[in-house]
XYZ file of N, CA and C in Angstrom:
741
model
N 170.454 73.480 162.610
C 170.155 72.566 163.005
C 169.541 71.569 161.422
N 170.373 70.065 161.541
C 169.417 69.295 160.412
C 168.751 68.988 159.730
N 167.972 69.810 158.285
C 167.305 69.646 157.549
C 166.308 68.002 157.404
N 164.954 67.688 158.018
C 164.664 66.854 158.411
C 164.649 65.667 156.767
N 164.875 65.016 156.382
C 164.734 64.212 154.745
C 163.413 62.748 155.463
N 162.544 62.773 154.250
C 161.393 61.892 154.569
C 163.011 60.866 153.239
N 162.149 59.388 153.532
C 161.526 58.987 152.601
C 160.535 59.034 151.117
N 160.639 58.755 150.614
C 160.491 58.518 148.958
C 159.168 58.919 149.341
N 158.131 57.577 149.788
C 156.877 57.001 150.054
C 156.630 58.088 150.854
N 156.969 58.729 151.714
C 156.508 59.906 152.002
C 156.220 60.601 151.421
N 157.943 61.148 151.066
C 157.537 62.935 150.707
C 156.274 62.583 148.497
N 156.316 61.259 148.754
C 155.564 61.621 147.150
C 153.931 61.795 148.011
N 153.400 60.820 149.135
C 152.421 61.712 149.655
C 152.418 62.797 150.516
N 153.459 63.671 150.603
C 153.534 64.588 151.000
C 153.002 65.695 149.719
N 153.756 65.678 148.448
C 153.844 66.021 147.084
C 151.557 65.637 146.755
N 151.715 64.214 147.283
C 149.677 64.598 146.679
C 149.231 65.607 147.990
N 149.457 65.771 148.993
C 148.819 67.380 149.850
C 148.700 68.388 148.979
N 150.407 68.804 148.489
C 150.539 69.580 148.522
C 150.620 70.359 146.941
N 150.006 68.737 145.449
C 149.733 69.536 144.311
C 148.634 68.902 144.313
N 147.741 69.704 143.472
C 146.165 68.699 142.462
C 146.266 67.403 142.196
N 146.098 66.605 142.404
C 145.789 65.507 142.231
C 144.386 65.200 141.367
N 144.452 64.453 139.752
C 143.548 64.544 139.227
C 142.121 63.613 139.606
N 143.334 62.723 140.648
C 141.380 61.603 140.712
C 142.016 62.047 142.172
N 142.557 62.540 142.734
C 142.640 61.775 144.570
C 141.838 63.029 145.132
N 141.210 62.789 146.212
C 140.397 63.452 146.843
C 140.711 64.074 148.173
N 142.138 63.914 147.983
C 143.133 64.588 149.703
C 143.806 65.479 148.690
N 143.972 66.090 147.389
C 145.240 66.417 146.834
C 144.633 67.718 146.709
N 145.103 69.295 147.221
C 144.667 70.994 147.042
C 145.988 71.397 146.960
N 145.621 72.391 147.053
C 147.018 73.657 145.998
C 148.138 74.489 147.666
N 148.340 74.273 147.680
C 148.660 75.374 149.415
C 149.476 76.005 148.578
N 149.208 77.344 148.479
C 149.568 79.142 148.578
C 149.840 79.664 149.723
N 149.588 79.408 150.324
C 149.622 80.170 152.081
C 148.746 80.774 152.073
N 149.020 80.968 153.629
C 147.014 81.695 154.188
C 147.215 82.750 153.187
N 148.147 83.439 152.468
C 147.072 84.754 151.615
C 146.986 84.355 151.209
N 145.915 83.833 150.840
C 145.191 82.783 148.809
C 145.314 83.997 148.361
N 144.657 83.604 147.524
C 144.253 84.955 146.742
C 144.306 85.969 146.381
N 146.107 86.315 146.848
C 146.320 87.243 146.636
C 146.696 87.725 145.448
N 147.316 89.355 145.287
C 148.230 89.667 144.048
C 149.055 89.768 143.568
N 149.920 89.936 145.265
C 150.831 90.444 144.926
C 151.946 89.867 146.265
N 152.680 88.456 145.800
C 153.335 87.727 146.146
C 154.127 88.496 147.955
N 153.767 88.287 148.698
C 155.019 89.080 149.827
C 155.660 88.425 149.987
N 156.760 88.747 151.273
C 157.814 88.252 151.127
C 157.970 87.148 152.428
N 157.033 87.470 153.331
C 156.537 86.515 154.256
C 156.123 85.701 154.162
N 155.075 85.502 152.193
C 154.830 84.059 152.093
C 155.681 82.812 152.084
N 156.570 83.516 151.549
C 157.702 82.607 150.787
C 158.024 81.264 152.763
N 158.235 82.477 153.992
C 158.552 81.572 154.928
C 157.447 80.747 155.113
N 155.700 81.295 154.914
C 154.261 80.472 155.364
C 154.430 79.474 154.779
N 154.791 79.536 153.420
C 154.572 78.540 152.607
C 155.650 77.386 152.653
N 156.976 77.514 153.467
C 158.098 76.838 154.336
C 157.066 76.100 155.776
N 156.576 76.998 157.012
C 155.795 76.149 157.173
C 154.475 75.573 156.874
N 154.012 75.432 156.314
C 152.908 75.416 156.134
C 153.182 73.718 155.308
N 155.008 73.594 154.895
C 154.568 72.535 153.829
C 155.340 71.274 154.703
N 156.419 72.218 156.256
C 156.439 71.062 157.415
C 155.073 70.918 158.105
N 154.703 71.716 158.820
C 153.351 70.901 158.853
C 152.419 69.684 158.401
N 152.504 69.880 156.962
C 152.476 68.537 156.161
C 153.457 67.659 155.983
N 154.484 67.742 156.417
C 155.237 67.186 155.950
C 155.178 66.098 157.547
N 155.048 67.038 158.882
C 154.161 66.648 160.096
C 153.110 65.955 160.532
N 151.975 66.440 159.640
C 150.936 65.546 159.142
C 151.764 63.779 158.895
N 152.540 63.631 157.566
C 152.665 62.671 156.607
C 153.717 61.387 157.628
N 154.394 61.860 158.758
C 155.182 61.699 159.124
C 154.135 60.852 160.910
N 152.869 61.867 160.858
C 151.759 60.990 162.089
C 151.436 59.904 161.151
N 151.003 59.946 159.680
C 150.331 58.917 159.316
C 150.915 57.946 159.317
N 152.245 57.957 159.633
C 153.328 56.817 159.368
C 152.839 56.007 160.909
N 152.933 57.034 161.382
C 152.859 56.090 162.908
C 151.351 55.717 163.276
N 150.607 56.253 163.148
C 148.685 55.745 162.807
C 148.511 54.385 162.076
N 149.490 54.684 161.223
C 149.214 53.003 159.987
C 150.860 52.422 161.337
N 150.819 51.888 161.600
C 152.034 51.681 162.750
C 151.365 50.790 163.694
N 151.081 51.668 164.611
C 149.945 51.342 166.016
C 148.730 49.794 164.784
N 148.979 50.525 163.506
C 147.142 49.367 163.324
C 147.772 47.976 162.614
N 149.399 48.265 162.427
C 150.138 47.116 161.884
C 149.732 46.584 163.534
N 150.182 46.873 164.154
C 150.168 46.478 165.834
C 149.581 45.842 166.574
N 148.467 46.215 165.909
C 146.985 45.555 166.595
C 147.152 44.506 165.532
N 146.566 44.600 163.986
C 146.532 43.211 164.342
C 147.295 42.552 163.824
N 148.687 42.378 164.057
C 149.352 41.418 164.125
C 149.796 40.837 164.851
N 149.778 42.312 166.390
C 150.349 41.291 167.633
C 151.686 42.178 167.867
N 152.496 42.774 166.930
C 154.155 42.261 166.408
C 154.627 43.582 166.409
N 155.467 44.247 166.763
C 156.245 45.996 166.592
C 157.102 46.157 167.160
N 157.785 46.653 166.747
C 158.963 47.295 167.040
C 159.233 48.627 168.258
N 159.593 48.651 169.238
C 159.705 50.135 169.346
C 160.937 51.137 169.334
N 161.887 49.915 168.474
C 162.365 50.830 167.660
C 162.183 51.593 166.249
N 161.278 51.000 165.719
C 160.662 51.543 165.057
C 160.281 52.274 165.245
N 159.099 52.593 166.270
C 157.887 53.677 166.602
C 158.791 55.148 167.153
N 160.477 54.340 167.623
C 160.934 55.545 168.284
C 161.044 56.247 166.857
N 162.014 55.857 165.851
C 162.047 56.050 165.047
C 161.184 57.856 164.466
N 160.495 56.875 164.640
C 159.366 57.976 163.923
C 159.129 59.060 164.149
N 158.474 59.078 165.914
C 158.486 59.592 166.735
C 159.878 60.724 167.065
N 160.892 60.857 166.932
C 162.137 61.271 166.732
C 162.201 61.815 165.563
N 161.647 61.958 164.613
C 161.452 62.465 162.884
C 160.741 63.744 163.053
N 159.135 62.721 164.495
C 158.786 63.889 164.273
C 159.169 65.688 165.003
N 159.626 65.237 166.294
C 160.179 65.719 167.347
C 161.232 66.943 166.042
N 161.969 66.606 165.967
C 162.995 66.975 165.327
C 162.676 67.900 163.823
N 161.616 68.188 163.562
C 160.360 68.611 162.762
C 159.903 69.941 162.805
N 159.821 69.834 164.149
C 158.805 70.073 165.377
C 160.069 71.840 165.685
N 160.759 71.174 166.234
C 162.039 72.066 166.865
C 162.309 73.189 164.714
N 162.492 72.438 164.034
C 162.449 73.160 162.868
C 161.172 73.806 162.943
N 159.941 73.739 163.099
C 158.873 74.552 162.461
C 158.784 75.936 162.935
N 158.954 75.130 164.704
C 159.086 76.466 165.780
C 160.230 77.527 165.873
N 161.080 76.932 164.864
C 162.703 77.921 165.012
C 162.240 78.416 163.769
N 161.065 78.625 162.910
C 161.646 78.831 161.407
C 160.197 80.207 161.918
N 159.158 79.836 163.218
C 158.292 80.501 163.196
C 158.598 81.412 164.318
N 159.824 81.557 164.924
C 160.183 82.309 165.426
C 161.085 83.382 164.724
N 161.670 82.852 164.023
C 162.504 83.700 162.707
C 161.049 84.416 162.041
N 160.425 84.155 161.504
C 159.228 84.879 160.800
C 158.777 85.167 162.303
N 158.251 85.681 162.855
C 157.882 87.496 163.833
C 159.377 87.966 163.684
N 160.315 87.399 164.215
C 161.841 88.765 164.332
C 162.318 88.919 163.192
N 161.676 88.372 161.905
C 161.812 89.355 161.356
C 160.470 90.396 160.184
N 159.645 90.147 159.780
C 158.067 89.934 159.495
C 157.670 91.226 160.858
N 158.232 90.896 161.971
C 156.467 91.679 162.177
C 155.080 91.226 162.307
N 154.906 90.084 161.991
C 153.069 89.728 161.294
C 152.522 90.227 161.771
N 150.837 90.529 161.802
C 149.823 91.434 162.608
C 149.092 90.044 162.063
N 147.903 90.004 162.512
C 146.037 90.006 162.190
C 147.007 87.882 162.093
N 145.706 87.893 160.261
C 145.747 86.689 159.761
C 146.544 85.811 160.040
N 147.696 87.119 159.644
C 149.356 86.056 159.297
C 150.118 86.103 160.523
N 149.861 86.416 161.358
C 149.955 85.726 163.405
C 149.842 85.276 163.721
N 148.310 84.850 163.520
C 147.546 84.124 163.836
C 147.401 82.742 163.381
N 148.299 82.754 162.470
C 148.905 81.056 161.607
C 150.253 80.673 162.083
N 150.770 81.618 162.606
C 152.178 81.465 163.083
C 152.017 81.279 164.154
N 151.501 81.510 165.016
C 150.653 80.804 166.375
C 150.166 79.647 166.689
N 149.239 79.324 164.883
C 148.654 77.554 164.714
C 149.675 77.127 164.392
N 150.804 77.348 164.023
C 151.332 76.690 163.152
C 153.045 75.885 164.584
N 152.369 77.156 164.863
C 153.770 75.867 166.432
C 152.954 75.266 167.209
N 151.621 75.661 167.531
C 150.691 74.389 168.380
C 150.272 72.975 168.129
N 150.244 73.416 166.214
C 150.058 72.056 165.072
C 150.900 71.387 165.656
N 152.334 71.830 165.210
C 153.594 71.010 165.011
C 153.416 70.969 167.218
N 153.303 71.222 167.871
C 153.542 70.500 168.829
C 151.919 68.717 169.289
N 151.516 68.960 168.208
C 150.243 68.330 168.528
C 150.425 67.679 167.773
N 150.740 68.044 166.456
C 151.691 66.146 165.768
C 152.940 65.041 166.941
N 153.414 66.233 167.104
C 154.664 65.374 168.193
C 154.172 64.454 168.860
N 153.108 65.235 169.777
C 152.555 64.237 170.935
C 152.140 63.312 170.220
N 150.913 62.948 169.381
C 149.829 62.303 168.967
C 151.269 61.054 168.092
N 152.708 61.560 167.585
C 153.219 60.224 167.129
C 153.485 60.142 168.912
N 153.611 60.288 169.755
C 153.897 59.685 170.928
C 153.726 58.939 172.185
N 152.108 59.561 171.522
C 150.901 58.167 172.095
C 150.868 57.368 171.826
N 151.296 57.516 170.030
C 151.158 56.078 169.265
C 152.963 55.357 169.809
N 153.678 55.961 170.370
C 155.019 54.831 170.959
C 154.658 54.077 172.166
N 153.797 54.874 172.700
C 153.062 54.309 174.387
C 152.041 53.264 173.822
N 151.167 53.620 172.655
C 150.516 51.705 172.243
C 150.886 51.283 171.993
N 152.232 50.915 171.990
C 153.463 50.175 171.116
C 153.697 49.697 172.543
N 154.357 50.903 172.971
C 155.015 49.930 173.943
C 154.156 49.556 174.965
N 153.206 49.194 175.466
C 152.082 48.936 175.824
C 151.449 47.413 175.925
N 151.332 47.432 174.311
C 151.541 46.365 174.040
C 152.602 45.510 173.312
N 153.351 45.552 173.518
C 154.484 45.757 173.883
C 154.733 44.883 175.485
N 153.889 44.544 176.273
C 154.578 44.468 177.362
C 153.410 44.012 178.241
N 152.188 43.883 178.390
C 151.226 43.457 178.386
C 150.111 42.874 177.748
N 149.784 43.300 176.211
C 149.148 42.317 175.273
C 150.112 41.112 175.317
N 149.256 40.192 174.472
C 150.032 38.362 174.121
C 149.034 38.088 173.220
N 148.230 38.930 172.497
C 147.303 38.319 171.442
C 146.342 37.515 172.178
N 145.946 37.889 173.091
C 144.797 36.645 173.448
C 143.428 37.183 174.123
N 144.070 38.625 173.425
C 142.981 39.682 174.064
C 141.943 40.465 173.092
N 140.325 40.065 172.629
C 139.894 40.263 171.328
C 140.058 41.975 171.574
N 139.958 42.549 172.792
C 140.115 44.185 172.752
C 139.363 44.864 171.015
N 137.833 44.772 171.568
C 137.191 45.219 170.549
C 136.842 46.944 170.730
N 136.611 46.951 171.966
C 136.979 48.670 171.926
C 137.804 49.382 171.123
N 138.770 49.155 171.516
C 140.190 49.495 170.920
C 140.338 49.513 169.736
N 140.085 48.501 168.873
C 139.351 48.444 167.764
C 138.853 49.737 166.748
N 137.056 49.227 167.695
C 135.923 50.764 167.243
C 136.880 52.359 166.943
N 137.437 52.380 168.825
C 138.503 53.595 169.111
C 139.534 53.963 167.581
N 140.248 52.776 167.595
C 141.371 52.853 166.282
C 140.902 53.360 164.982
N 139.688 53.309 164.733
C 138.925 53.321 163.984
C 138.658 54.510 163.243
N 138.214 54.924 164.813
C 137.698 56.622 164.514
C 138.835 57.892 164.279
N 139.628 56.966 165.786
C 141.162 58.074 165.356
C 141.933 57.832 164.176
N 141.747 57.565 163.510
C 141.828 56.976 161.991
C 141.722 58.022 161.367
N 140.159 58.000 161.130
C 139.125 58.956 159.915
C 139.664 60.310 161.381
N 139.961 61.146 162.923
C 140.117 62.160 162.225
C 141.398 62.773 161.977
N 141.973 61.658 162.045
C 143.626 62.503 161.377
C 143.420 62.651 160.185
N 142.236 61.318 159.081
C 142.878 61.814 157.436
C 141.763 63.471 157.638
N 140.559 63.217 158.426
C 139.837 65.036 158.655
C 141.285 66.061 158.634
N 141.790 66.592 160.003
C 143.065 66.675 160.087
C 143.503 67.355 158.898
N 144.507 65.879 158.097
C 144.936 66.564 156.747
C 144.507 67.152 156.257
N 143.489 66.921 155.780
C 142.374 67.762 154.817
C 142.646 69.157 155.349
N 141.905 69.253 156.036
C 141.761 70.351 156.227
C 143.344 71.423 157.050
N 143.657 71.180 157.222
C 145.486 71.358 157.227
C 145.474 71.910 156.102
N 145.320 71.661 154.679
C 145.502 72.717 153.215
C 144.242 72.575 152.731
N 143.290 72.851 153.163
C 142.023 73.331 152.728
C 141.151 73.103 154.142
N 140.694 74.900 155.313
C 139.905 74.549 156.314
C 138.824 74.639 155.716
N 137.979 73.698 156.379
C 136.376 74.009 156.357
C 135.423 73.789 157.265
N 134.624 74.637 158.138
C 134.232 74.125 159.420
C 133.355 72.879 159.183
N 132.462 73.057 158.394
C 132.532 71.091 159.182
C 132.786 69.674 158.602
N 133.829 70.063 158.388
C 134.664 69.332 158.050
C 135.618 69.139 160.118
N 135.439 70.347 160.665
C 135.401 70.180 161.642
C 134.592 70.203 162.881
N 134.128 70.378 162.908
C 132.193 69.888 163.652
C 132.712 68.027 163.546
N 133.063 67.791 162.540
C 133.464 66.415 162.469
C 134.156 65.939 163.445
N 135.073 66.408 163.030
C 136.024 65.986 164.494
C 135.652 66.639 165.418
N 135.150 66.877 166.253
C 134.713 67.288 167.389
C 133.875 66.521 168.114
N 132.732 66.140 166.855
C 131.915 64.892 167.317
C 132.004 63.247 167.240
N 133.121 63.202 166.754
C 134.128 61.625 166.517
C 135.030 61.297 168.086
N 135.921 63.373 168.357
C 136.122 62.950 169.958
C 135.172 63.109 170.526
N 134.065 62.429 170.870
C 133.467 62.548 171.810
C 133.094 61.087 171.335
N 133.023 60.428 170.360
C 132.405 59.308 169.996
C 133.767 58.577 170.848
N 134.490 58.829 170.978
C 136.162 58.255 171.162
C 135.931 58.408 172.830
N 135.755 59.668 173.636
C 135.641 59.058 174.984
C 134.263 58.896 175.434
N 133.089 58.670 174.809
C 132.021 58.352 175.001
C 132.960 56.390 175.111
N 133.535 55.789 174.103
C 134.084 54.742 174.127
C 135.218 53.840 174.941
N 135.850 55.822 175.600
C 136.605 55.450 176.968
C 135.682 55.331 177.984
N 135.736 55.782 177.880
C 134.379 55.450 179.579
C 133.767 54.766 180.053
N 133.518 54.559 178.751
C 132.251 53.410 178.918
C 133.649 51.868 179.518
N 134.546 52.016 178.927
C 135.716 50.712 179.138
C 136.337 51.384 181.056
N 136.150 52.454 181.334
C 136.400 52.668 183.185
C 135.419 52.330 183.398
N 133.802 52.376 182.979
C 132.598 51.707 184.062
C 133.136 50.509 183.857
N 133.353 49.393 183.165
C 132.851 48.301 183.086
C 134.335 47.967 184.342
N 134.994 48.736 184.320
C 136.012 48.463 185.810
C 135.465 48.082 186.945
N 134.757 48.806 186.952
C 133.808 49.629 188.519
C 133.047 47.979 188.530
N 132.731 48.053 188.027
C 131.752 46.871 187.998
C 131.983 45.454 188.342
N 133.725 45.367 187.752
C 133.967 44.244 187.970
C 134.727 43.828 189.246
N 134.749 44.316 190.709
C 134.567 44.069 191.651
C 136.085 44.490 191.738
N 136.598 43.485 193.066
C 138.604 43.480 193.201
C 139.200 42.934 192.448
N 138.743 42.406 191.504
C 138.690 40.808 190.912
C 139.833 41.963 189.038
N 140.281 42.873 188.701
C 140.396 43.327 187.068
C 141.065 42.272 186.565
N 140.325 41.672 185.581
C 140.821 40.769 184.547
C 141.624 41.146 183.393
N 142.792 40.638 182.937
C 143.702 41.386 182.337
C 143.263 41.958 181.140
N 142.420 41.256 180.462
C 142.551 42.242 179.554
C 141.351 43.289 179.131
N 140.667 43.218 180.168
C 139.820 44.943 180.328
C 141.127 45.909 181.278
N 142.410 45.764 182.154
C 143.489 46.339 182.262
C 144.089 46.990 180.810
N 144.173 45.976 179.872
C 144.563 46.274 179.129
C 143.987 46.974 178.074
N 143.273 46.719 177.575
C 141.268 47.635 177.293
C 142.165 48.916 177.294
N 142.066 49.290 178.352
C 141.226 50.721 179.263
C 143.016 50.645 179.306
N 144.082 50.473 179.223
C 145.561 51.506 179.256
C 145.854 51.843 177.519
N 145.177 50.649 176.608
C 145.063 50.792 175.241
C 144.201 52.325 174.854
N 143.121 51.975 175.242
C 142.195 53.231 174.752
C 142.175 55.011 175.312
N 142.973 54.371 176.747
C 143.954 56.024 177.029
C 144.643 56.816 176.181
N 145.503 55.705 175.531
C 146.794 55.869 174.666
C 145.737 56.555 173.147
N 144.347 56.647 172.903
C 143.995 56.115 171.983
C 143.041 58.246 172.546
N 142.509 57.779 173.187
C 141.711 59.308 173.719
C 142.302 60.460 173.893
N 143.517 60.342 173.863
C 144.463 61.347 173.839
C 144.767 61.562 172.277
N 145.198 60.532 171.370
C 145.284 61.072 169.956
C 144.324 62.232 169.860
N 142.575 61.078 170.195
C 141.773 62.544 169.282
C 141.244 63.575 169.916
N 142.469 63.695 171.251
C 142.061 65.103 172.073
C 143.332 66.044 171.161
N 144.416 65.304 170.818
C 144.937 66.468 170.334
C 144.916 66.394 168.664
N 144.078 65.789 168.647
C 143.909 66.136 166.965
C 142.445 67.117 166.756
N 142.107 67.351 167.743
C 140.834 68.775 168.476
C 141.557 69.631 168.856
N 142.464 69.893 168.873
C 143.871 70.511 169.730
C 144.431 71.128 168.492
N 144.458 70.362 167.348
C 144.671 70.609 165.931
C 144.227 72.093 165.217
N 142.332 70.780 165.308
C 141.684 71.317 164.225
C 140.826 72.660 165.354
N 141.373 73.176 166.114
C 141.073 74.397 166.546
C 141.696 75.181 166.716
N 143.074 74.970 166.541
C 144.524 75.974 166.352
C 143.729 76.374 164.875
N 143.099 75.753 163.803
C 143.787 75.948 162.693
C 142.674 77.168 162.010
N 140.978 76.638 163.268
C 140.110 77.451 162.956
C 140.302 78.620 163.187
N 141.157 78.771 164.667
C 140.801 80.549 164.768
C 142.553 80.607 164.167
N 143.748 80.001 163.665
C 144.608 81.026 162.719
C 143.358 81.245 160.912
N 142.487 80.427 160.912
C 141.920 80.683 159.681
C 140.438 82.027 159.471
N 139.991 81.968 161.525
C 138.915 82.408 161.864
C 138.714 84.037 162.717
N 139.744 83.427 163.560
C 140.428 83.933 164.650
C 138.811 84.105 165.789
N 138.316 83.018 165.841
C 137.494 81.900 166.541
C 138.114 80.463 166.737
N 137.636 80.477 167.931
C 137.835 79.115 168.378
C 137.335 78.465 169.271
N 137.631 76.791 169.432
C 135.792 76.326 169.834
C 136.513 75.712 171.714
N 135.601 75.977 172.352
C 136.676 75.190 173.846
C 136.409 74.093 173.932
N 138.254 73.929 174.273
C 138.462 72.103 174.461
C 138.933 71.808 175.386
């Protein structure tokens, strides 16, 4: 399968995550799951490649998040642009799954190595799904949004989801349980906003104002993005500790 090429800015973003940056709070050194090992194992090369693929997917996902932010602020966007982002995520996910399966077949990993490979396959799917929900966000905005609605709840939920994705990117490099707890807490906030919008519909009577309907539709996409962020964190926690939170 053809390798996925990131543009210069995306590759620099990824390298910022991979290489320690003196003035960056997002930079960590990536040495694979077997951190601090005195001997490099053959499997570590494959695990390192897999981790880098996930980092590339996180960069692509971040581009999708930035794109829907632009759509929300300007009221305009191109389905072609977001389709391209989502397609690149899909192709890279296929590469990650292929590499994961190859690694299992060649090295027959156990314990933490196997947990990490399983988590990588799950995380690659969740990153892809987030880009798909970004695509649906843009399509919904294009079909029913006309810029006349304030969409206060949507803006609030978006900023929470954006924060969640930043934390996910950090934990992909250096998992920390306190950050995981923050992601789950933020997910509860998004759920509260979404459910509040549904409650507001129930008191409107038979007639539902257009802006209220648009708000619920867009919030549903953001709520699903937040859910997939928690799935990523759960998979990473399982890989690191062997434990997973019920989500």
